[in-house]
Amino acid sequence: MNMDHVAENGLVLLGCGKMGGAMLQGWLAQGLPPTSVSVIDPNPSDWLRGTGVGINGDLPENPAIVLIAVKPQMMGEALPTLAAMGNGTTLFVSVAAGTPIAAFEAALGAESPIVRAMPNTPAAVGRGITAIIGNAHASAAQVDLAEMLLRAVGQVVRLDTEDQMDAVTGVSGSGPAYVFHMIECLAAAGEAQGLAPALAMQLAQATVAGAGALAEAADETPAQLRVNVTSPNGTTQAGLAVLMDEETGLPPLMRKTVAAAADRSRELGQ
């Protein structure tokens, strides 16, 4: 299955907010014809209206794929509109947090091919990472198709079991917010050492973004990169002695942070 298959049979996008919009932008850039896309969205943006896709009109009977990108609380009213496409050849891909595959099988039909995906917000700049898992009715070709579509906004990884999705939520799903907060804290700490707020923020943002890019591009592990820049008895070692403290530093704090997010994901999925 490829973009030609999607173009021929049609793609339905349920919800075109930030995540849905980022994905649609990626697909159109890759050559998916706007005429093969049908979007259902209660508040279409001016950008969406200008793309040439179908908006809130008639849907194809058996589209190749339906991508569900509405907020979980809107799911109850949204899913019945798709039920007629269930139990067939249409692949449903959900990027809605906290909604398990079983909920889609219940709403759409137990034999519907379904892929659950967890993207994250850097998808907005094409730098996301998405974890995916298919149900028993999603063929290998359909999971490949879901991966291809989701690669429009960044990297894609495949999970072994759906229950790993809670841990993914705690790490990459919620993770960007942890990094944003780290930038805030790093800037505030710079201010406390006498830097002007705007300068402290510029230094913090560029440092975190640059270190992330370096960590991804380098052959060495992040641990080795850290060792490389830590001179004995130098400034970095002095800072790391505080940050790496096993009782009061980042290791226990990060474990608790990810566990709290993963636990909440498990609660929401009940």
Coordinates of C-alpha atoms in Angstrom, one line a residue:
M1 CA 0.0 0.0 0.0
N2 CA 1.3 3.5 -0.9
M3 CA 0.1 7.0 -1.5
D4 CA -1.4 6.0 -4.8
H5 CA -3.6 3.5 -3.0
V6 CA -4.7 6.3 -0.6
A7 CA -5.2 8.8 -3.4
E8 CA -7.3 6.3 -5.3
N9 CA -9.6 5.2 -2.4
G10 CA -9.6 8.4 -0.4
L11 CA -8.4 9.5 3.1
V12 CA -10.8 10.8 5.8
L13 CA -9.3 13.1 8.4
L14 CA -11.5 13.4 11.5
G15 CA -10.3 16.5 13.3
C16 CA -7.9 19.1 11.8
G17 CA -6.4 20.9 14.8
K18 CA -2.7 21.2 15.3
M19 CA -1.9 17.5 15.0
G20 CA -4.3 16.8 12.2
G21 CA -3.2 20.0 10.4
A22 CA 0.5 19.1 10.7
M23 CA -0.1 15.7 9.2
L24 CA -2.2 17.0 6.4
Q25 CA 0.4 19.6 5.5
G26 CA 3.0 16.7 5.4
W27 CA 0.8 14.6 3.1
L28 CA 0.0 17.4 0.7
A29 CA 3.8 18.2 0.5
Q30 CA 4.4 14.6 -0.4
G31 CA 2.0 14.8 -3.3
L32 CA -1.2 13.5 -2.0
P33 CA -3.9 15.1 -4.1
P34 CA -6.2 17.5 -2.0
T35 CA -9.2 16.1 -3.9
S36 CA -8.7 12.6 -2.3
V37 CA -8.9 14.0 1.2
S38 CA -12.1 14.6 3.1
V39 CA -11.9 16.5 6.4
I40 CA -14.5 16.5 9.1
D41 CA -13.9 19.5 11.5
P42 CA -16.5 21.7 13.2
N43 CA -14.2 24.8 13.0
P44 CA -12.2 24.7 9.8
S45 CA -9.3 27.1 9.7
D46 CA -8.6 29.5 6.9
W47 CA -5.5 27.5 6.0
L48 CA -7.6 24.3 5.7
R49 CA -10.1 26.1 3.5
G50 CA -7.3 27.1 1.2
T51 CA -5.8 23.6 0.7
G52 CA -8.5 22.4 -1.7
V53 CA -9.5 19.3 0.4
G54 CA -13.1 18.4 0.9
I55 CA -14.5 19.9 4.2
N56 CA -17.5 18.5 6.0
G57 CA -19.0 17.1 2.8
D58 CA -20.0 13.6 1.7
L59 CA -17.5 10.9 2.6
P60 CA -16.2 8.1 0.4
E61 CA -17.9 4.8 1.1
N62 CA -14.8 2.7 1.7
P63 CA -11.8 5.0 2.1
A64 CA -8.3 3.5 2.3
I65 CA -7.8 5.1 5.7
V66 CA -9.6 7.1 8.3
L67 CA -7.3 9.1 10.6
I68 CA -8.9 10.0 13.9
A69 CA -7.3 13.2 15.3
V70 CA -10.1 14.6 17.6
K71 CA -9.6 15.1 21.4
P72 CA -10.7 12.1 23.4
Q73 CA -13.6 13.9 25.0
M74 CA -15.1 14.5 21.4
M75 CA -14.8 10.8 20.5
G76 CA -18.2 9.8 21.7
E77 CA -20.0 12.0 19.2
A78 CA -17.4 11.6 16.4
L79 CA -17.2 7.8 16.1
P80 CA -20.8 7.0 15.2
T81 CA -20.4 9.0 12.0
L82 CA -17.7 6.5 10.9
A83 CA -19.4 3.3 12.1
A84 CA -20.7 2.4 8.6
M85 CA -17.1 2.1 7.4
G86 CA -16.2 -0.5 10.1
N87 CA -15.7 -4.2 9.7
G88 CA -14.4 -3.7 6.2
T89 CA -11.2 -2.8 4.3
T90 CA -10.9 0.7 5.7
L91 CA -8.0 1.2 8.1
F92 CA -8.7 3.4 11.1
V93 CA -5.7 5.1 12.6
S94 CA -6.2 7.0 15.9
V95 CA -3.8 9.6 17.3
A96 CA -6.1 10.4 20.3
A97 CA -4.4 10.0 23.6
G98 CA -5.8 7.6 26.2
T99 CA -8.4 5.8 23.9
P100 CA -7.6 2.1 23.7
I101 CA -8.0 -0.1 20.6
A102 CA -10.9 -1.9 22.4
A103 CA -12.9 1.3 22.5
F104 CA -12.6 1.7 18.7
E105 CA -13.5 -2.0 18.1
A106 CA -16.6 -1.5 20.3
A107 CA -17.7 1.6 18.3
L108 CA -16.7 0.6 14.8
G109 CA -17.0 -3.2 14.8
A110 CA -14.8 -5.9 16.2
E111 CA -13.3 -6.8 12.8
S112 CA -12.2 -3.3 11.9
P113 CA -8.5 -2.9 11.1
I114 CA -7.2 -0.4 13.7
V115 CA -3.8 1.2 14.4
R116 CA -3.4 3.2 17.6
A117 CA -0.7 5.9 17.4
M118 CA 0.9 8.2 20.0
P119 CA 2.6 11.2 18.3
N120 CA 4.0 14.2 20.2
T121 CA 3.8 18.0 19.7
P122 CA 7.2 18.5 17.8
A123 CA 5.2 17.0 15.0
A124 CA 4.2 20.6 14.3
V125 CA 7.7 21.3 13.0
G126 CA 8.2 17.8 11.4
R127 CA 10.3 16.6 14.4
G128 CA 7.8 14.4 16.2
I129 CA 8.1 10.8 17.2
T130 CA 5.1 8.5 17.0
A131 CA 4.7 5.0 18.5
I132 CA 2.2 2.7 16.7
I133 CA 0.5 -0.7 17.4
G134 CA -2.1 -2.5 15.2
N135 CA -4.9 -4.8 16.3
A136 CA -5.3 -8.4 15.0
H137 CA -7.2 -7.2 11.9
A138 CA -4.6 -4.7 10.8
S139 CA -2.5 -6.4 8.1
A140 CA 1.2 -5.9 7.8
A141 CA 0.6 -3.7 4.7
Q142 CA -1.9 -1.6 6.6
V143 CA 0.5 -1.0 9.5
D144 CA 3.1 -0.1 6.9
L145 CA 0.7 2.4 5.4
A146 CA 0.0 3.9 8.8
E147 CA 3.7 4.3 9.4
M148 CA 4.2 5.9 6.0
L149 CA 1.5 8.5 6.7
L150 CA 2.8 9.3 10.2
R151 CA 6.4 9.7 9.0
A152 CA 5.1 12.9 7.4
V153 CA 5.6 14.5 10.9
G154 CA 8.7 12.8 12.1
Q155 CA 10.0 9.4 13.2
V156 CA 7.9 6.3 13.8
V157 CA 8.5 3.3 16.1
R158 CA 6.5 0.1 16.5
L159 CA 5.4 -1.3 19.8
D160 CA 5.1 -5.0 20.7
T161 CA 2.0 -4.6 22.9
E162 CA -0.6 -1.9 23.4
D163 CA 0.1 -1.7 27.1
Q164 CA 3.5 -0.2 26.3
M165 CA 1.6 2.9 25.1
D166 CA 1.3 4.2 28.7
A167 CA 5.1 4.2 29.1
V168 CA 5.4 5.9 25.7
T169 CA 2.9 8.5 26.8
G170 CA 5.1 9.2 29.9
V171 CA 8.3 9.5 27.9
S172 CA 7.7 11.0 24.5
G173 CA 4.0 11.9 24.6
S174 CA 4.3 14.2 27.7
G175 CA 8.0 14.6 27.4
P176 CA 8.1 17.8 25.3
A177 CA 6.4 19.6 28.2
Y178 CA 9.2 18.4 30.6
V179 CA 11.8 19.8 28.2
F180 CA 9.9 23.1 27.9
H181 CA 9.9 23.3 31.7
M182 CA 13.6 22.5 31.8
I183 CA 14.2 25.5 29.5
E184 CA 12.2 27.7 31.8
C185 CA 14.2 26.5 34.8
L186 CA 17.5 26.9 33.1
A187 CA 16.6 30.4 32.1
A188 CA 15.4 31.3 35.6
A189 CA 18.6 30.0 37.0
G190 CA 20.6 32.2 34.6
E191 CA 18.6 35.2 35.7
A192 CA 19.4 34.3 39.4
Q193 CA 23.1 34.5 38.4
G194 CA 22.7 38.0 37.0
L195 CA 21.7 37.6 33.4
A196 CA 18.9 39.7 31.7
P197 CA 15.7 37.6 31.3
A198 CA 15.7 37.7 27.5
L199 CA 19.4 36.7 27.3
A200 CA 19.0 33.9 29.8
M201 CA 16.0 32.6 27.8
Q202 CA 17.9 32.7 24.5
L203 CA 20.8 30.9 26.0
A204 CA 18.6 28.2 27.6
Q205 CA 16.5 27.6 24.4
A206 CA 19.5 27.4 22.1
T207 CA 21.4 25.2 24.5
V208 CA 18.6 22.6 24.9
A209 CA 17.7 22.6 21.2
G210 CA 21.4 22.4 20.2
A211 CA 22.2 19.6 22.7
G212 CA 19.2 17.7 21.5
A213 CA 20.2 18.0 17.8
L214 CA 23.8 17.0 18.7
A215 CA 22.6 14.0 20.7
E216 CA 20.5 12.8 17.8
A217 CA 23.2 13.4 15.2
A218 CA 26.2 12.0 17.1
D219 CA 27.5 8.4 16.9
E220 CA 28.2 8.4 20.7
T221 CA 25.6 7.8 23.3
P222 CA 24.3 10.8 25.4
A223 CA 26.2 9.4 28.3
Q224 CA 29.5 9.5 26.3
L225 CA 28.7 13.0 25.0
R226 CA 28.3 14.1 28.7
V227 CA 31.6 12.5 29.7
N228 CA 33.3 14.2 26.7
V229 CA 32.4 17.7 27.9
T230 CA 33.1 17.0 31.6
S231 CA 36.6 18.0 32.6
P232 CA 37.9 16.8 36.0
N233 CA 37.1 19.3 38.7
G234 CA 35.8 21.7 36.1
T235 CA 32.6 23.8 35.9
T236 CA 30.5 21.1 34.2
Q237 CA 31.4 18.5 36.8
A238 CA 30.4 20.9 39.6
G239 CA 27.0 21.4 38.0
L240 CA 26.5 17.7 37.3
A241 CA 27.4 16.8 40.9
V242 CA 24.1 18.5 41.9
L243 CA 22.0 17.3 38.9
M244 CA 23.1 13.7 39.0
D245 CA 22.6 13.2 42.7
E246 CA 20.8 9.8 43.1
E247 CA 18.7 11.1 46.0
T248 CA 18.0 14.8 45.2
G249 CA 18.9 15.2 41.5
L250 CA 17.4 14.5 38.1
P251 CA 17.5 10.6 38.1
P252 CA 14.8 10.1 40.9
L253 CA 12.9 13.2 39.8
M254 CA 12.6 11.9 36.2
R255 CA 11.6 8.4 37.3
K256 CA 8.8 9.9 39.4
T257 CA 7.8 12.3 36.6
V258 CA 7.5 9.6 33.9
A259 CA 5.8 7.2 36.3
A260 CA 3.2 9.8 37.2
A261 CA 2.3 10.5 33.6
A262 CA 2.3 6.8 32.7
D263 CA 0.0 6.0 35.7
R264 CA -2.4 8.7 34.7
S265 CA -2.4 7.3 31.1
R266 CA -3.4 3.9 32.6
E267 CA -6.2 5.5 34.6
L268 CA -7.6 7.4 31.5
G269 CA -7.5 4.2 29.5
Q270 CA -9.7 2.2 32.0

